[in-house]
Amino acid sequence: MLEIRSLSSGYGGPPVLDEVCLDLRPGEIVTVVGSNGAGKTTLLNTVAGLLRPVAGRILLDGRPIAGLAAEKIVRAGLSLVPEGRQVIAPLSVEENLLVGAYGRRDRRGAETLEAVYTRFPRLKERRRQAAGLMSGGEQQMLAIGRALMAGPRVLLLDEPSMGLAPLIVSEIFALLGDLNGQGIAVLLVEQNARKALALASRGYVLESGRIVLEGPAAALAASPAVLDAYLGAG
Ligand code: ATP
């Protein structure tokens, strides 16, 4: 579904990502774990079209998308839930959701909005409220709802657990499992490696811009290298 081949990307200096290869198959949840600065955000932003790759290929359902404008990639079926949520604070919850439907060419925006409200009743209750006044967890739900407004088949998430209480993180991870059950393939970048590997079927470990390890999530979670570097002693 999503094939990333020898992808190099960065910010004009030496590439941050160095020949990254990664696959996301239909129905999968795949996680990329790695420490601060490993290049996880750079990877997602490049796939989503916010950064232009220096080299390599990205295929979505066999179609090359590397270097396409971000809105074209959204239209092709891939949405990003960015790091830090990036809700537009002064706009209402509903306006933020509608931003996610911008550029949609079918007429299913209203229907999708209702579906998002059904999934997130809290967003419906607060639809007229400024997004900036919501709690961190609600803003994360809003960021996910906004991504869903485009009707994606592939969802990329950049550290959705960041700064949230454990209970809220569990809710968000349960939601990702749910969305996946409805046929959305999920590529999840996380520093919370333990939870991410518990949810995902496969994982990749990114270090200094390179994939250093990959495999079934359970095997990664049990591997000494991952245990030492990302899962602590517990
Ligand atoms: P984090 O968890 O801190 O977000 P990450 O794994 O997502 O880490 P990236 O944000 O992709 O890592 O950063 C990878 C490298 O790219 C870092 O060395 C960082 O300093 C550099 N970098 C990130 N953003 C920029 C930018 N806008 N301009 C220049 N360099 C950047």
mmCIF file of C-alpha atoms and ligand atoms in Angstrom:
data_model
loop_
_atom_site.group_PDB
_atom_site.id
_atom_site.type_symbol
_atom_site.label_atom_id
_atom_site.label_comp_id
_atom_site.label_asym_id
_atom_site.label_seq_id
_atom_site.Cartn_x
_atom_site.Cartn_y
_atom_site.Cartn_z
ATOM 1 C CA MET A 1 0.000 0.000 0.000
ATOM 2 C CA LEU A 2 2.790 2.388 1.006
ATOM 3 C CA GLU A 3 6.262 1.552 -0.252
ATOM 4 C CA ILE A 4 9.224 3.699 0.733
ATOM 5 C CA ARG A 5 12.413 2.915 -1.123
ATOM 6 C CA SER A 6 15.896 4.300 -0.474
ATOM 7 C CA LEU A 7 14.421 7.541 0.739
ATOM 8 C CA SER A 8 16.813 10.329 1.596
ATOM 9 C CA SER A 9 15.558 13.645 2.844
ATOM 10 C CA GLY A 10 16.592 16.611 4.931
ATOM 11 C CA TYR A 11 16.790 20.343 5.217
ATOM 12 C CA GLY A 12 19.425 21.341 2.680
ATOM 13 C CA GLY A 13 22.467 20.183 4.630
ATOM 14 C CA PRO A 14 23.601 16.574 4.858
ATOM 15 C CA PRO A 15 20.504 14.372 4.499
ATOM 16 C CA VAL A 16 18.736 13.543 7.765
ATOM 17 C CA LEU A 17 17.208 10.364 6.329
ATOM 18 C CA ASP A 18 19.617 8.016 4.693
ATOM 19 C CA GLU A 19 18.179 5.477 2.260
ATOM 20 C CA VAL A 20 15.192 4.523 4.353
ATOM 21 C CA CYS A 21 13.113 1.572 3.122
ATOM 22 C CA LEU A 22 9.776 0.798 4.729
ATOM 23 C CA ASP A 23 6.542 -0.951 3.809
ATOM 24 C CA LEU A 24 3.024 -0.499 5.077
ATOM 25 C CA ARG A 25 0.672 -3.180 3.816
ATOM 26 C CA PRO A 26 -3.109 -2.996 3.686
ATOM 27 C CA GLY A 27 -4.629 -3.529 7.114
ATOM 28 C CA GLU A 28 -1.384 -3.067 9.006
ATOM 29 C CA ILE A 29 -0.338 -0.928 11.913
ATOM 30 C CA VAL A 30 3.373 -0.331 11.596
ATOM 31 C CA THR A 31 5.420 1.678 14.041
ATOM 32 C CA VAL A 32 8.701 3.514 13.696
ATOM 33 C CA VAL A 33 10.481 3.960 16.988
ATOM 34 C CA GLY A 34 13.642 5.887 17.653
ATOM 35 C CA SER A 35 15.080 8.440 19.987
ATOM 36 C CA ASN A 36 14.875 12.206 19.738
ATOM 37 C CA GLY A 37 16.322 13.509 16.522
ATOM 38 C CA ALA A 38 16.474 10.098 14.819
ATOM 39 C CA GLY A 39 14.500 11.497 11.878
ATOM 40 C CA LYS A 40 11.001 10.203 12.580
ATOM 41 C CA THR A 41 9.266 13.507 11.944
ATOM 42 C CA THR A 42 11.399 14.089 8.876
ATOM 43 C CA LEU A 43 10.264 10.705 7.554
ATOM 44 C CA LEU A 44 6.542 11.381 8.032
ATOM 45 C CA ASN A 45 6.766 14.936 6.738
ATOM 46 C CA THR A 46 8.550 13.739 3.630
ATOM 47 C CA VAL A 47 5.979 11.020 2.954
ATOM 48 C CA ALA A 48 3.156 13.522 3.476
ATOM 49 C CA GLY A 49 4.698 15.958 0.997
ATOM 50 C CA LEU A 50 5.715 18.680 3.460
ATOM 51 C CA LEU A 51 9.370 18.073 2.660
ATOM 52 C CA ARG A 52 10.800 17.215 -0.733
ATOM 53 C CA PRO A 53 12.887 14.067 -0.771
ATOM 54 C CA VAL A 54 16.482 14.337 -1.920
ATOM 55 C CA ALA A 55 16.390 10.830 -3.406
ATOM 56 C CA GLY A 56 14.339 7.681 -3.359
ATOM 57 C CA ARG A 57 10.828 6.597 -4.173
ATOM 58 C CA ILE A 58 7.525 6.638 -2.337
ATOM 59 C CA LEU A 59 4.641 4.657 -3.822
ATOM 60 C CA LEU A 60 1.051 4.760 -2.642
ATOM 61 C CA ASP A 61 -0.892 1.858 -4.140
ATOM 62 C CA GLY A 62 1.849 1.615 -6.731
ATOM 63 C CA ARG A 63 1.615 5.278 -7.704
ATOM 64 C CA PRO A 64 4.660 7.482 -7.182
ATOM 65 C CA ILE A 65 3.902 10.313 -4.742
ATOM 66 C CA ALA A 66 7.396 11.513 -3.818
ATOM 67 C CA GLY A 67 7.667 15.232 -4.439
ATOM 68 C CA LEU A 68 3.929 15.756 -5.029
ATOM 69 C CA ALA A 69 2.273 18.685 -3.268
ATOM 70 C CA ALA A 70 0.884 17.796 0.148
ATOM 71 C CA GLU A 71 -2.741 18.343 -0.884
ATOM 72 C CA LYS A 72 -2.357 15.951 -3.808
ATOM 73 C CA ILE A 73 -1.041 13.314 -1.442
ATOM 74 C CA VAL A 74 -4.020 13.867 0.845
ATOM 75 C CA ARG A 75 -6.288 13.488 -2.150
ATOM 76 C CA ALA A 76 -4.521 10.257 -3.052
ATOM 77 C CA GLY A 77 -5.614 8.861 0.318
ATOM 78 C CA LEU A 78 -2.836 9.609 2.797
ATOM 79 C CA SER A 79 -3.302 11.959 5.764
ATOM 80 C CA LEU A 80 -0.851 13.098 8.423
ATOM 81 C CA VAL A 81 -1.625 13.810 12.068
ATOM 82 C CA PRO A 82 1.339 16.086 12.704
ATOM 83 C CA GLU A 83 3.641 16.327 15.671
ATOM 84 C CA GLY A 84 2.270 18.707 18.284
ATOM 85 C CA ARG A 85 -1.261 18.349 16.837
ATOM 86 C CA GLN A 86 -1.143 21.759 15.124
ATOM 87 C CA VAL A 87 -4.755 22.649 15.642
ATOM 88 C CA ILE A 88 -5.590 26.229 14.698
ATOM 89 C CA ALA A 89 -6.190 27.631 18.177
ATOM 90 C CA PRO A 90 -8.536 30.567 17.451
ATOM 91 C CA LEU A 91 -10.737 28.583 15.055
ATOM 92 C CA SER A 92 -13.600 26.511 16.373
ATOM 93 C CA VAL A 93 -13.449 22.751 16.632
ATOM 94 C CA GLU A 94 -15.736 22.448 13.633
ATOM 95 C CA GLU A 95 -13.717 24.897 11.559
ATOM 96 C CA ASN A 96 -10.606 22.873 12.333
ATOM 97 C CA LEU A 97 -12.366 19.722 11.167
ATOM 98 C CA LEU A 98 -13.492 21.411 7.970
ATOM 99 C CA VAL A 99 -9.882 22.354 7.227
ATOM 100 C CA GLY A 100 -9.282 18.617 6.945
ATOM 101 C CA ALA A 101 -11.904 18.307 4.225
ATOM 102 C CA TYR A 102 -10.429 21.155 2.200
ATOM 103 C CA GLY A 103 -9.631 19.982 -1.296
ATOM 104 C CA ARG A 104 -11.958 17.004 -1.138
ATOM 105 C CA ARG A 105 -13.532 16.586 -4.510
ATOM 106 C CA ASP A 106 -16.377 14.284 -3.628
ATOM 107 C CA ARG A 107 -19.452 15.555 -1.840
ATOM 108 C CA ARG A 108 -19.075 13.445 1.240
ATOM 109 C CA GLY A 109 -17.723 16.173 3.547
ATOM 110 C CA ALA A 110 -20.957 16.593 5.541
ATOM 111 C CA GLU A 111 -21.375 12.845 5.899
ATOM 112 C CA THR A 112 -17.783 12.483 7.066
ATOM 113 C CA LEU A 113 -18.234 15.296 9.582
ATOM 114 C CA GLU A 114 -21.185 13.421 11.069
ATOM 115 C CA ALA A 115 -19.119 10.224 11.172
ATOM 116 C CA VAL A 116 -16.301 12.061 12.970
ATOM 117 C CA TYR A 117 -18.791 13.495 15.470
ATOM 118 C CA THR A 118 -20.243 10.053 16.063
ATOM 119 C CA ARG A 119 -16.770 8.751 16.769
ATOM 120 C CA PHE A 120 -15.842 11.737 18.947
ATOM 121 C CA PRO A 121 -18.981 12.927 20.764
ATOM 122 C CA ARG A 122 -16.821 15.308 22.781
ATOM 123 C CA LEU A 123 -15.852 17.164 19.609
ATOM 124 C CA LYS A 124 -19.506 17.487 18.703
ATOM 125 C CA GLU A 125 -20.368 18.885 22.127
ATOM 126 C CA ARG A 126 -17.591 21.419 21.753
ATOM 127 C CA ARG A 127 -17.900 22.127 18.076
ATOM 128 C CA ARG A 128 -18.314 25.880 18.513
ATOM 129 C CA GLN A 129 -15.528 26.229 21.040
ATOM 130 C CA ALA A 130 -12.098 27.572 20.105
ATOM 131 C CA ALA A 131 -9.782 24.635 19.524
ATOM 132 C CA GLY A 132 -7.067 26.261 21.631
ATOM 133 C CA LEU A 133 -9.265 25.969 24.720
ATOM 134 C CA MET A 134 -9.494 22.194 24.523
ATOM 135 C CA SER A 135 -7.335 19.903 26.652
ATOM 136 C CA GLY A 136 -4.291 18.237 25.114
ATOM 137 C CA GLY A 137 -6.139 14.941 24.708
ATOM 138 C CA GLU A 138 -9.100 16.634 23.056
ATOM 139 C CA GLN A 139 -6.773 18.505 20.724
ATOM 140 C CA GLN A 140 -5.176 15.206 19.768
ATOM 141 C CA MET A 141 -8.602 13.741 19.032
ATOM 142 C CA LEU A 142 -9.328 16.860 16.994
ATOM 143 C CA ALA A 143 -6.105 16.448 15.037
ATOM 144 C CA ILE A 144 -7.055 12.835 14.292
ATOM 145 C CA GLY A 145 -10.615 13.869 13.418
ATOM 146 C CA ARG A 146 -9.274 16.511 11.063
ATOM 147 C CA ALA A 147 -7.111 13.915 9.303
ATOM 148 C CA LEU A 148 -10.136 11.605 9.000
ATOM 149 C CA MET A 149 -12.108 14.375 7.286
ATOM 150 C CA ALA A 150 -10.122 13.713 4.117
ATOM 151 C CA GLY A 151 -11.293 10.085 4.093
ATOM 152 C CA PRO A 152 -7.784 8.579 4.194
ATOM 153 C CA ARG A 153 -6.856 4.969 3.532
ATOM 154 C CA VAL A 154 -3.461 5.546 5.135
ATOM 155 C CA LEU A 155 -3.007 7.512 8.327
ATOM 156 C CA LEU A 156 0.395 8.729 9.502
ATOM 157 C CA LEU A 157 0.681 9.792 13.129
ATOM 158 C CA ASP A 158 3.588 11.685 14.635
ATOM 159 C CA GLU A 159 3.880 11.042 18.376
ATOM 160 C CA PRO A 160 0.202 11.163 19.234
ATOM 161 C CA SER A 161 0.975 10.306 22.869
ATOM 162 C CA MET A 162 3.231 13.302 23.406
ATOM 163 C CA GLY A 163 2.493 15.187 26.616
ATOM 164 C CA LEU A 164 -0.692 13.256 27.406
ATOM 165 C CA ALA A 165 -1.683 11.400 30.569
ATOM 166 C CA PRO A 166 -1.443 7.582 30.399
ATOM 167 C CA LEU A 167 -5.211 7.128 30.421
ATOM 168 C CA ILE A 168 -5.645 9.439 27.438
ATOM 169 C CA VAL A 169 -2.766 7.745 25.640
ATOM 170 C CA SER A 170 -4.533 4.409 26.098
ATOM 171 C CA GLU A 171 -7.702 5.918 24.648
ATOM 172 C CA ILE A 172 -5.835 7.193 21.632
ATOM 173 C CA PHE A 173 -4.123 3.877 21.045
ATOM 174 C CA ALA A 174 -7.466 2.076 21.328
ATOM 175 C CA LEU A 175 -8.867 4.497 18.785
ATOM 176 C CA LEU A 176 -6.018 3.724 16.389
ATOM 177 C CA GLY A 177 -6.774 0.014 16.736
ATOM 178 C CA ASP A 178 -10.377 0.784 15.974
ATOM 179 C CA LEU A 179 -9.627 2.863 12.901
ATOM 180 C CA ASN A 180 -7.336 0.122 11.704
ATOM 181 C CA GLY A 181 -10.163 -2.377 12.192
ATOM 182 C CA GLN A 182 -12.194 -0.244 9.816
ATOM 183 C CA GLY A 183 -9.617 -0.663 7.102
ATOM 184 C CA ILE A 184 -7.260 2.283 7.591
ATOM 185 C CA ALA A 185 -3.581 1.369 7.450
ATOM 186 C CA VAL A 186 -1.619 3.146 10.182
ATOM 187 C CA LEU A 187 1.990 4.281 10.270
ATOM 188 C CA LEU A 188 2.740 5.370 13.811
ATOM 189 C CA VAL A 189 5.834 7.211 14.948
ATOM 190 C CA GLU A 190 6.345 7.087 18.680
ATOM 191 C CA GLN A 191 8.814 7.635 21.453
ATOM 192 C CA ASN A 192 6.526 5.524 23.614
ATOM 193 C CA ALA A 193 8.015 2.385 22.094
ATOM 194 C CA ARG A 194 6.431 -0.006 24.534
ATOM 195 C CA LYS A 195 2.886 1.016 23.723
ATOM 196 C CA ALA A 196 3.568 1.429 20.030
ATOM 197 C CA LEU A 197 5.062 -2.050 19.724
ATOM 198 C CA ALA A 198 2.152 -3.502 21.692
ATOM 199 C CA LEU A 199 -0.303 -2.039 19.184
ATOM 200 C CA ALA A 200 1.574 -2.550 15.925
ATOM 201 C CA SER A 201 2.044 -5.754 14.010
ATOM 202 C CA ARG A 202 5.469 -4.732 12.707
ATOM 203 C CA GLY A 203 8.031 -2.158 13.603
ATOM 204 C CA TYR A 204 11.156 -0.388 12.451
ATOM 205 C CA VAL A 205 13.874 1.168 14.560
ATOM 206 C CA LEU A 206 15.280 4.411 13.175
ATOM 207 C CA GLU A 207 18.628 5.643 14.412
ATOM 208 C CA SER A 208 20.410 8.674 12.997
ATOM 209 C CA GLY A 209 18.307 8.559 9.867
ATOM 210 C CA ARG A 210 18.794 4.871 9.130
ATOM 211 C CA ILE A 211 16.631 1.836 9.714
ATOM 212 C CA VAL A 212 18.786 -0.341 11.965
ATOM 213 C CA LEU A 213 16.263 -3.019 12.861
ATOM 214 C CA GLU A 214 12.897 -4.201 11.625
ATOM 215 C CA GLY A 215 10.573 -7.085 12.247
ATOM 216 C CA PRO A 216 7.408 -8.288 13.933
ATOM 217 C CA ALA A 217 6.540 -5.915 16.757
ATOM 218 C CA ALA A 218 6.631 -8.650 19.395
ATOM 219 C CA ALA A 219 10.120 -9.706 18.295
ATOM 220 C CA LEU A 220 11.369 -6.125 18.391
ATOM 221 C CA ALA A 221 9.868 -5.581 21.826
ATOM 222 C CA ALA A 222 11.779 -8.634 23.057
ATOM 223 C CA SER A 223 15.064 -7.838 21.349
ATOM 224 C CA PRO A 224 17.895 -6.832 23.685
ATOM 225 C CA ALA A 225 18.875 -3.845 21.552
ATOM 226 C CA VAL A 226 15.372 -2.393 21.681
ATOM 227 C CA LEU A 227 14.945 -3.261 25.337
ATOM 228 C CA ASP A 228 18.168 -1.459 26.203
ATOM 229 C CA ALA A 229 17.691 1.595 24.061
ATOM 230 C CA TYR A 230 13.952 2.219 24.096
ATOM 231 C CA LEU A 231 12.164 0.222 26.718
ATOM 232 C CA GLY A 232 14.347 0.858 29.749
ATOM 233 C CA ALA A 233 14.737 -1.763 32.412
ATOM 234 C CA GLY A 234 11.024 -2.141 33.091
HETATM 235 P P1 ATP B 1 11.776 14.268 17.723
HETATM 236 O O1 ATP B 1 11.193 13.164 18.496
HETATM 237 O O2 ATP B 1 12.626 15.184 18.531
HETATM 238 O O3 ATP B 1 10.785 15.005 16.866
HETATM 239 P P2 ATP B 1 12.609 12.961 15.343
HETATM 240 O O4 ATP B 1 13.084 11.557 15.339
HETATM 241 O O5 ATP B 1 11.237 13.216 14.874
HETATM 242 O O6 ATP B 1 12.811 13.584 16.758
HETATM 243 P P3 ATP B 1 13.396 14.888 13.411
HETATM 244 O O7 ATP B 1 12.539 15.956 13.991
HETATM 245 O O8 ATP B 1 13.012 14.277 12.136
HETATM 246 O O9 ATP B 1 13.643 13.751 14.477
HETATM 247 O O10 ATP B 1 14.854 15.494 13.288
HETATM 248 C C1 ATP B 1 15.926 14.787 12.696
HETATM 249 C C2 ATP B 1 17.113 15.713 12.514
HETATM 250 O O11 ATP B 1 16.751 16.750 11.623
HETATM 251 C C3 ATP B 1 17.587 16.374 13.783
HETATM 252 O O12 ATP B 1 19.002 16.362 13.761
HETATM 253 C C4 ATP B 1 17.079 17.776 13.675
HETATM 254 O O13 ATP B 1 17.957 18.671 14.309
HETATM 255 C C5 ATP B 1 17.044 18.012 12.182
HETATM 256 N N1 ATP B 1 15.965 18.950 11.832
HETATM 257 C C6 ATP B 1 14.655 18.791 12.144
HETATM 258 N N2 ATP B 1 13.919 19.821 11.660
HETATM 259 C C7 ATP B 1 14.779 20.639 11.024
HETATM 260 C C8 ATP B 1 14.645 21.870 10.311
HETATM 261 N N3 ATP B 1 13.461 22.452 10.143
HETATM 262 N N4 ATP B 1 15.750 22.408 9.790
HETATM 263 C C9 ATP B 1 16.963 21.829 9.944
HETATM 264 N N5 ATP B 1 17.168 20.671 10.604
HETATM 265 C C10 ATP B 1 16.097 20.074 11.143
#
